[in-house]
PDB file of C-alpha atoms in Angstrom:
ATOM      1  CA  MET L   1     -59.557 -12.710  40.995  1.00 50.00           C
ATOM      2  CA  THR L   2     -56.449 -13.732  38.945  1.00 50.00           C
ATOM      3  CA  VAL L   3     -54.059 -11.138  37.577  1.00 50.00           C
ATOM      4  CA  ALA L   4     -51.967 -12.284  34.595  1.00 53.00           C
ATOM      5  CA  ALA L   5     -48.335 -11.233  34.573  1.00 54.00           C
ATOM      6  CA  THR L   6     -47.375  -9.212  31.568  1.00 61.00           C
ATOM      7  CA  PRO L   7     -44.016  -9.518  29.715  1.00 59.00           C
ATOM      8  CA  GLU L   8     -43.081  -6.124  31.133  1.00 63.00           C
ATOM      9  CA  ASP L   9     -43.595  -7.426  34.692  1.00 62.00           C
ATOM     10  CA  ALA L  10     -41.406 -10.478  34.005  1.00 59.00           C
ATOM     11  CA  ARG L  11     -38.638  -8.337  32.541  1.00 64.00           C
ATOM     12  CA  ALA L  12     -38.715  -5.967  35.524  1.00 62.00           C
ATOM     13  CA  GLN L  13     -38.520  -8.952  37.913  1.00 63.00           C
ATOM     14  CA  ALA L  14     -35.488 -10.343  36.063  1.00 58.00           C
ATOM     15  CA  GLU L  15     -33.693  -6.996  36.235  1.00 63.00           C
ATOM     16  CA  ARG L  16     -34.201  -6.851  40.035  1.00 63.00           C
ATOM     17  CA  GLU L  17     -32.790 -10.328  40.648  1.00 62.00           C
ATOM     18  CA  PRO L  18     -28.971 -10.773  40.502  1.00 59.00           C
ATOM     19  CA  PRO L  19     -27.610 -13.438  38.142  1.00 59.00           C
ATOM     20  CA  LEU L  20     -27.064 -16.882  39.631  1.00 59.00           C
ATOM     21  CA  ILE L  21     -23.445 -17.002  38.409  1.00 62.00           C
ATOM     22  CA  GLU L  22     -21.217 -13.944  38.318  1.00 60.00           C
ATOM     23  CA  PRO L  23     -18.667 -14.167  35.460  1.00 59.00           C
ATOM     24  CA  ASP L  24     -15.082 -13.921  36.706  1.00 61.00           C
ATOM     25  CA  VAL L  25     -13.494 -13.260  33.323  1.00 59.00           C
ATOM     26  CA  GLU L  26     -12.350  -9.789  32.355  1.00 63.00           C
ATOM     27  CA  PRO L  27     -11.829  -9.068  28.654  1.00 61.00           C
ATOM     28  CA  GLN L  28      -8.186  -8.361  27.818  1.00 60.00           C
ATOM     29  CA  PRO L  29      -7.625  -5.507  25.367  1.00 59.00           C
ATOM     30  CA  VAL L  30      -5.518  -6.393  22.339  1.00 52.00           C
ATOM     31  CA  GLU L  31      -3.875  -3.655  20.318  1.00 52.00           C
ATOM     32  CA  GLN L  32      -3.646  -4.529  16.640  1.00 49.00           C
ATOM     33  CA  ALA L  33      -2.051  -2.448  13.910  1.00 50.00           C
ATOM     34  CA  LEU L  34      -4.214  -2.247  10.807  1.00 51.00           C
ATOM     35  CA  VAL L  35      -3.511  -1.010   7.310  1.00 49.00           C
ATOM     36  CA  ASP L  36      -4.308   2.666   7.114  1.00 48.00           C
ATOM     37  CA  SER L  37      -7.164   3.763   4.880  1.00 57.00           C
ATOM     38  CA  GLU L  38      -4.706   5.738   2.731  1.00 73.00           C
ATOM     39  CA  ASN L  39      -3.705   4.066  -0.527  1.00 90.00           C
ATOM     40  CA  PHE L  40      -0.195   5.493  -1.050  1.00 95.00           C
ATOM     41  CA  GLU L  41       2.935   4.226   0.694  1.00 96.00           C
ATOM     42  CA  VAL L  42       6.443   5.715   0.504  1.00 97.00           C
ATOM     43  CA  ALA L  43       9.504   3.797   1.713  1.00 98.00           C
ATOM     44  CA  ALA L  44      13.181   4.478   2.381  1.00 98.00           C
ATOM     45  CA  VAL L  45      15.310   1.450   1.432  1.00 98.00           C
ATOM     46  CA  VAL L  46      18.795   0.336   2.544  1.00 98.00           C
ATOM     47  CA  GLY L  47      20.593  -2.953   2.063  1.00 98.00           C
ATOM     48  CA  TRP L  48      23.168  -4.808  -0.016  1.00 98.00           C
ATOM     49  CA  LEU L  49      23.328  -5.353  -3.761  1.00 97.00           C
ATOM     50  CA  ASN L  50      25.438  -8.158  -5.195  1.00 96.00           C
ATOM     51  CA  ILE L  51      26.623  -6.873  -8.593  1.00 92.00           C
ATOM     52  CA  GLU L  52      27.746  -9.904 -10.574  1.00 90.00           C
ATOM     53  CA  ASP L  53      31.530  -9.884 -11.122  1.00 85.00           C
ATOM     54  CA  PHE L  54      31.786  -6.567  -9.203  1.00 88.00           C
ATOM     55  CA  GLU L  55      31.409  -7.612  -5.533  1.00 89.00           C
ATOM     56  CA  SER L  56      28.600  -6.718  -3.132  1.00 92.00           C
ATOM     57  CA  SER L  57      27.939  -3.070  -2.330  1.00 95.00           C
ATOM     58  CA  PHE L  58      25.852  -0.999   0.049  1.00 97.00           C
ATOM     59  CA  MET L  59      22.683   0.223  -1.670  1.00 98.00           C
ATOM     60  CA  TYR L  60      20.027   2.775  -0.844  1.00 98.00           C
ATOM     61  CA  GLY L  61      16.903   4.015  -2.552  1.00 98.00           C
ATOM     62  CA  ALA L  62      13.211   4.796  -2.301  1.00 98.00           C
ATOM     63  CA  ARG L  63       9.923   3.223  -3.357  1.00 98.00           C
ATOM     64  CA  LEU L  64       6.442   4.625  -3.872  1.00 98.00           C
ATOM     65  CA  SER L  65       3.483   2.221  -3.882  1.00 97.00           C
ATOM     66  CA  TYR L  66      -0.203   2.517  -4.642  1.00 97.00           C
ATOM     67  CA  ASN L  67      -2.521  -0.103  -3.152  1.00 93.00           C
ATOM     68  CA  ILE L  68      -5.035  -1.047  -5.835  1.00 94.00           C
ATOM     69  CA  SER L  69      -6.832  -3.497  -3.562  1.00 91.00           C
ATOM     70  CA  GLU L  70      -6.158  -5.667  -0.526  1.00 88.00           C
ATOM     71  CA  SER L  71      -4.214  -8.079  -2.755  1.00 93.00           C
ATOM     72  CA  PHE L  72      -2.629  -6.004  -5.536  1.00 96.00           C
ATOM     73  CA  PHE L  73      -0.368  -2.949  -5.583  1.00 97.00           C
ATOM     74  CA  VAL L  74       1.844  -1.127  -8.066  1.00 98.00           C
ATOM     75  CA  GLU L  75       5.272   0.146  -7.083  1.00 98.00           C
ATOM     76  CA  GLY L  76       7.863   2.472  -8.545  1.00 98.00           C
ATOM     77  CA  GLY L  77      11.398   2.407  -7.217  1.00 98.00           C
ATOM     78  CA  ILE L  78      14.878   3.841  -7.629  1.00 98.00           C
ATOM     79  CA  GLY L  79      18.147   2.651  -6.146  1.00 98.00           C
ATOM     80  CA  PHE L  80      21.830   3.543  -6.012  1.00 98.00           C
ATOM     81  CA  ALA L  81      25.056   1.617  -5.389  1.00 97.00           C
ATOM     82  CA  GLU L  82      28.721   1.658  -6.379  1.00 94.00           C
ATOM     83  CA  ALA L  83      30.359  -1.343  -8.033  1.00 91.00           C
ATOM     84  CA  GLY L  84      33.512  -2.777  -6.534  1.00 87.00           C
ATOM     85  CA  GLU L  85      36.448  -4.460  -8.243  1.00 81.00           C
ATOM     86  CA  THR L  86      36.323  -7.577 -10.355  1.00 78.00           C
ATOM     87  CA  SER L  87      38.402 -10.610  -9.427  1.00 70.00           C
ATOM     88  CA  PHE L  88      40.637  -9.872 -12.448  1.00 69.00           C
ATOM     89  CA  GLU L  89      41.329  -6.337 -11.176  1.00 69.00           C
ATOM     90  CA  ARG L  90      42.222  -7.633  -7.726  1.00 71.00           C
ATOM     91  CA  LEU L  91      44.598 -10.226  -9.125  1.00 68.00           C
ATOM     92  CA  ALA L  92      46.188  -8.007 -11.806  1.00 68.00           C
ATOM     93  CA  GLY L  93      46.980  -5.147  -9.447  1.00 66.00           C
ATOM     94  CA  ASP L  94      46.999  -1.835 -11.339  1.00 69.00           C
ATOM     95  CA  VAL L  95      44.603  -2.945 -14.113  1.00 68.00           C
ATOM     96  CA  GLU L  96      41.313  -1.000 -14.087  1.00 70.00           C
ATOM     97  CA  LEU L  97      38.430  -2.232 -16.256  1.00 71.00           C
ATOM     98  CA  LEU L  98      36.177   0.712 -15.407  1.00 76.00           C
ATOM     99  CA  PRO L  99      36.978   4.268 -14.336  1.00 78.00           C
ATOM    100  CA  ASP L 100      35.512   5.389 -11.029  1.00 77.00           C
ATOM    101  CA  ASP L 101      32.717   7.417 -12.676  1.00 81.00           C
ATOM    102  CA  ASP L 102      31.459   4.347 -14.547  1.00 83.00           C
ATOM    103  CA  ARG L 103      31.213   2.327 -11.338  1.00 89.00           C
ATOM    104  CA  ASP L 104      28.187   4.341 -10.221  1.00 93.00           C
ATOM    105  CA  TYR L 105      25.226   1.962 -10.376  1.00 95.00           C
ATOM    106  CA  ARG L 106      21.645   3.258 -10.595  1.00 97.00           C
ATOM    107  CA  TRP L 107      18.390   1.471 -11.389  1.00 97.00           C
ATOM    108  CA  TYR L 108      14.705   2.345 -11.542  1.00 97.00           C
ATOM    109  CA  ASN L 109      11.666   0.190 -12.213  1.00 98.00           C
ATOM    110  CA  LEU L 110       7.897  -0.190 -12.132  1.00 98.00           C
ATOM    111  CA  ASN L 111       6.500  -3.343 -10.548  1.00 98.00           C
ATOM    112  CA  LEU L 112       3.262  -5.144  -9.845  1.00 98.00           C
ATOM    113  CA  GLY L 113       2.902  -6.716  -6.420  1.00 98.00           C
ATOM    114  CA  TYR L 114       0.602  -9.436  -5.116  1.00 97.00           C
ATOM    115  CA  ARG L 115       0.050 -10.287  -1.443  1.00 95.00           C
ATOM    116  CA  ILE L 116      -0.114 -14.056  -1.218  1.00 94.00           C
ATOM    117  CA  LEU L 117      -0.157 -14.713   2.520  1.00 86.00           C
ATOM    118  CA  PRO L 118      -1.607 -12.111   4.913  1.00 85.00           C
ATOM    119  CA  GLY L 119      -1.169 -13.051   8.546  1.00 85.00           C
ATOM    120  CA  GLU L 120      -0.501 -11.879  12.091  1.00 85.00           C
ATOM    121  CA  ALA L 121       2.545 -11.738  14.343  1.00 83.00           C
ATOM    122  CA  PHE L 122       2.061 -11.978  18.117  1.00 82.00           C
ATOM    123  CA  VAL L 123       4.575 -10.434  20.514  1.00 79.00           C
ATOM    124  CA  PRO L 124       4.685 -10.178  24.321  1.00 80.00           C
ATOM    125  CA  GLY L 125       2.605  -7.384  25.765  1.00 75.00           C
ATOM    126  CA  ASP L 126      -0.677  -8.290  24.069  1.00 77.00           C
ATOM    127  CA  TYR L 127       0.346  -6.796  20.722  1.00 82.00           C
ATOM    128  CA  VAL L 128      -0.700  -8.211  17.386  1.00 86.00           C
ATOM    129  CA  PHE L 129       0.900  -6.966  14.178  1.00 89.00           C
ATOM    130  CA  ASN L 130      -0.617  -7.587  10.771  1.00 91.00           C
ATOM    131  CA  THR L 131       1.852  -9.069   8.282  1.00 94.00           C
ATOM    132  CA  ASN L 132       1.942  -9.665   4.539  1.00 94.00           C
ATOM    133  CA  LEU L 133       4.056 -11.976   2.408  1.00 96.00           C
ATOM    134  CA  TYR L 134       4.090 -10.684  -1.153  1.00 98.00           C
ATOM    135  CA  LEU L 135       5.611 -11.201  -4.596  1.00 98.00           C
ATOM    136  CA  THR L 136       6.752  -8.502  -7.018  1.00 98.00           C
ATOM    137  CA  ALA L 137       7.771  -8.458 -10.672  1.00 98.00           C
ATOM    138  CA  GLY L 138       8.361  -5.731 -13.205  1.00 98.00           C
ATOM    139  CA  ALA L 139      10.755  -3.970 -15.545  1.00 98.00           C
ATOM    140  CA  GLY L 140      12.867  -0.851 -15.753  1.00 98.00           C
ATOM    141  CA  ALA L 141      16.410   0.188 -16.590  1.00 98.00           C
ATOM    142  CA  THR L 142      19.919   0.087 -15.129  1.00 97.00           C
ATOM    143  CA  ASP L 143      22.566   2.789 -15.637  1.00 95.00           C
ATOM    144  CA  PHE L 144      26.002   1.210 -15.265  1.00 91.00           C
ATOM    145  CA  ALA L 145      29.399   1.364 -16.975  1.00 87.00           C
ATOM    146  CA  GLY L 146      28.352   4.270 -19.157  1.00 85.00           C
ATOM    147  CA  ASP L 147      25.323   2.528 -20.634  1.00 89.00           C
ATOM    148  CA  ASN L 148      21.569   2.201 -19.985  1.00 94.00           C
ATOM    149  CA  ARG L 149      20.204  -1.335 -20.058  1.00 94.00           C
ATOM    150  CA  PHE L 150      16.665  -2.694 -20.027  1.00 97.00           C
ATOM    151  CA  THR L 151      16.215  -4.643 -16.790  1.00 98.00           C
ATOM    152  CA  VAL L 152      13.619  -7.081 -15.519  1.00 98.00           C
ATOM    153  CA  ASN L 153      13.237  -7.890 -11.853  1.00 98.00           C
ATOM    154  CA  TYR L 154      11.320 -10.202  -9.558  1.00 98.00           C
ATOM    155  CA  GLY L 155      11.352 -10.943  -5.855  1.00 98.00           C
ATOM    156  CA  ALA L 156       9.526 -11.390  -2.585  1.00 98.00           C
ATOM    157  CA  GLY L 157       8.970  -9.331   0.526  1.00 97.00           C
ATOM    158  CA  TYR L 158       7.624  -9.557   4.063  1.00 97.00           C
ATOM    159  CA  GLN L 159       5.778  -6.612   5.613  1.00 96.00           C
ATOM    160  CA  VAL L 160       5.110  -6.007   9.317  1.00 95.00           C
ATOM    161  CA  LEU L 161       2.676  -3.210  10.236  1.00 93.00           C
ATOM    162  CA  PHE L 162       3.891  -1.581  13.458  1.00 90.00           C
ATOM    163  CA  THR L 163       1.120   1.032  13.529  1.00 87.00           C
ATOM    164  CA  ASP L 164      -1.773   2.028  11.301  1.00 83.00           C
ATOM    165  CA  SER L 165       0.585   4.074   9.128  1.00 90.00           C
ATOM    166  CA  VAL L 166       4.148   2.731   9.621  1.00 94.00           C
ATOM    167  CA  SER L 167       5.485  -0.632   8.491  1.00 95.00           C
ATOM    168  CA  LEU L 168       8.752  -2.525   8.041  1.00 96.00           C
ATOM    169  CA  HIS L 169       9.631  -4.472   4.872  1.00 97.00           C
ATOM    170  CA  LEU L 170      12.229  -7.193   4.317  1.00 97.00           C
ATOM    171  CA  ASN L 171      13.011  -7.722   0.622  1.00 98.00           C
ATOM    172  CA  VAL L 172      14.921 -10.081  -1.657  1.00 98.00           C
ATOM    173  CA  ARG L 173      14.982  -9.204  -5.376  1.00 98.00           C
ATOM    174  CA  GLN L 174      16.771 -10.282  -8.533  1.00 98.00           C
ATOM    175  CA  TYR L 175      17.674  -7.873 -11.369  1.00 98.00           C
ATOM    176  CA  LEU L 176      18.531  -9.237 -14.812  1.00 97.00           C
ATOM    177  CA  PHE L 177      20.015  -7.394 -17.799  1.00 95.00           C
ATOM    178  CA  ASP L 178      22.220  -8.229 -20.792  1.00 94.00           C
ATOM    179  CA  SER L 179      25.615  -6.561 -21.078  1.00 88.00           C
ATOM    180  CA  ASP L 180      29.069  -6.903 -22.641  1.00 84.00           C
ATOM    181  CA  ILE L 181      30.909  -4.990 -19.899  1.00 79.00           C
ATOM    182  CA  LEU L 182      33.516  -7.756 -19.587  1.00 71.00           C
ATOM    183  CA  GLY L 183      33.855  -8.364 -23.310  1.00 71.00           C
ATOM    184  CA  ASP L 184      31.345 -11.143 -23.987  1.00 77.00           C
ATOM    185  CA  ASP L 185      27.576 -10.714 -24.035  1.00 84.00           C
ATOM    186  CA  LYS L 186      26.035 -12.255 -20.943  1.00 88.00           C
ATOM    187  CA  THR L 187      23.046 -11.902 -18.649  1.00 93.00           C
ATOM    188  CA  PHE L 188      23.938 -10.262 -15.366  1.00 93.00           C
ATOM    189  CA  VAL L 189      21.917 -11.471 -12.362  1.00 95.00           C
ATOM    190  CA  ASN L 190      22.216  -9.050  -9.448  1.00 97.00           C
ATOM    191  CA  THR L 191      20.662  -9.775  -6.068  1.00 97.00           C
ATOM    192  CA  GLU L 192      19.287  -7.211  -3.618  1.00 98.00           C
ATOM    193  CA  VAL L 193      18.769  -7.978   0.079  1.00 98.00           C
ATOM    194  CA  SER L 194      17.265  -4.973   1.787  1.00 98.00           C
ATOM    195  CA  THR L 195      15.005  -3.571   4.440  1.00 98.00           C
ATOM    196  CA  SER L 196      12.792  -0.515   4.314  1.00 98.00           C
ATOM    197  CA  VAL L 197      10.525   1.583   6.516  1.00 97.00           C
ATOM    198  CA  SER L 198       7.374   2.851   4.862  1.00 96.00           C
ATOM    199  CA  VAL L 199       4.695   5.389   5.712  1.00 95.00           C
ATOM    200  CA  PHE L 200       1.127   5.483   4.398  1.00 93.00           C
ATOM    201  CA  PHE L 201      -0.305   8.809   3.278  1.00 89.00           C
TER     202      PHE L 201
END
């Protein structure tokens, strides 16, 4: 009498027998910071602003962003600095082109951002940080020398996500506005180099 083995019998036999080769590889955990599911991001900004003809000055400000998608975001920002002396003022001695109150420099803008190169940064300790290279452009206004001037800006930034909700940004931006502060109408091109820490919420 012949008894046919059923699939259940074969499976039970395979479970009782040890594998011929025991794997000697243990999976290594990798901790990776991801973008939080929240769409808003607020950042504190510090850096340097080169005010054309008025030296470079320490600047500080804040930015609020809304992530429309994985690629696009909108951003509102405000910043503050204080203009230094012009080369003419330094050479002439007691000549002052602007009173101290008019040297206060403030700007605000609304920008559109586009992430062009998402990537990853690897560091010792089995950590992987998500990164983003992005471009921004927009418009706003600049309060300087007792006047308010329409200002356009553009720039680039690099973001490193340390955790799911905290990231570091490195920024370079150009601000352009027309003014006759020094007598002749000209386009001022001011450059910001800054860093910021942001939190998603």
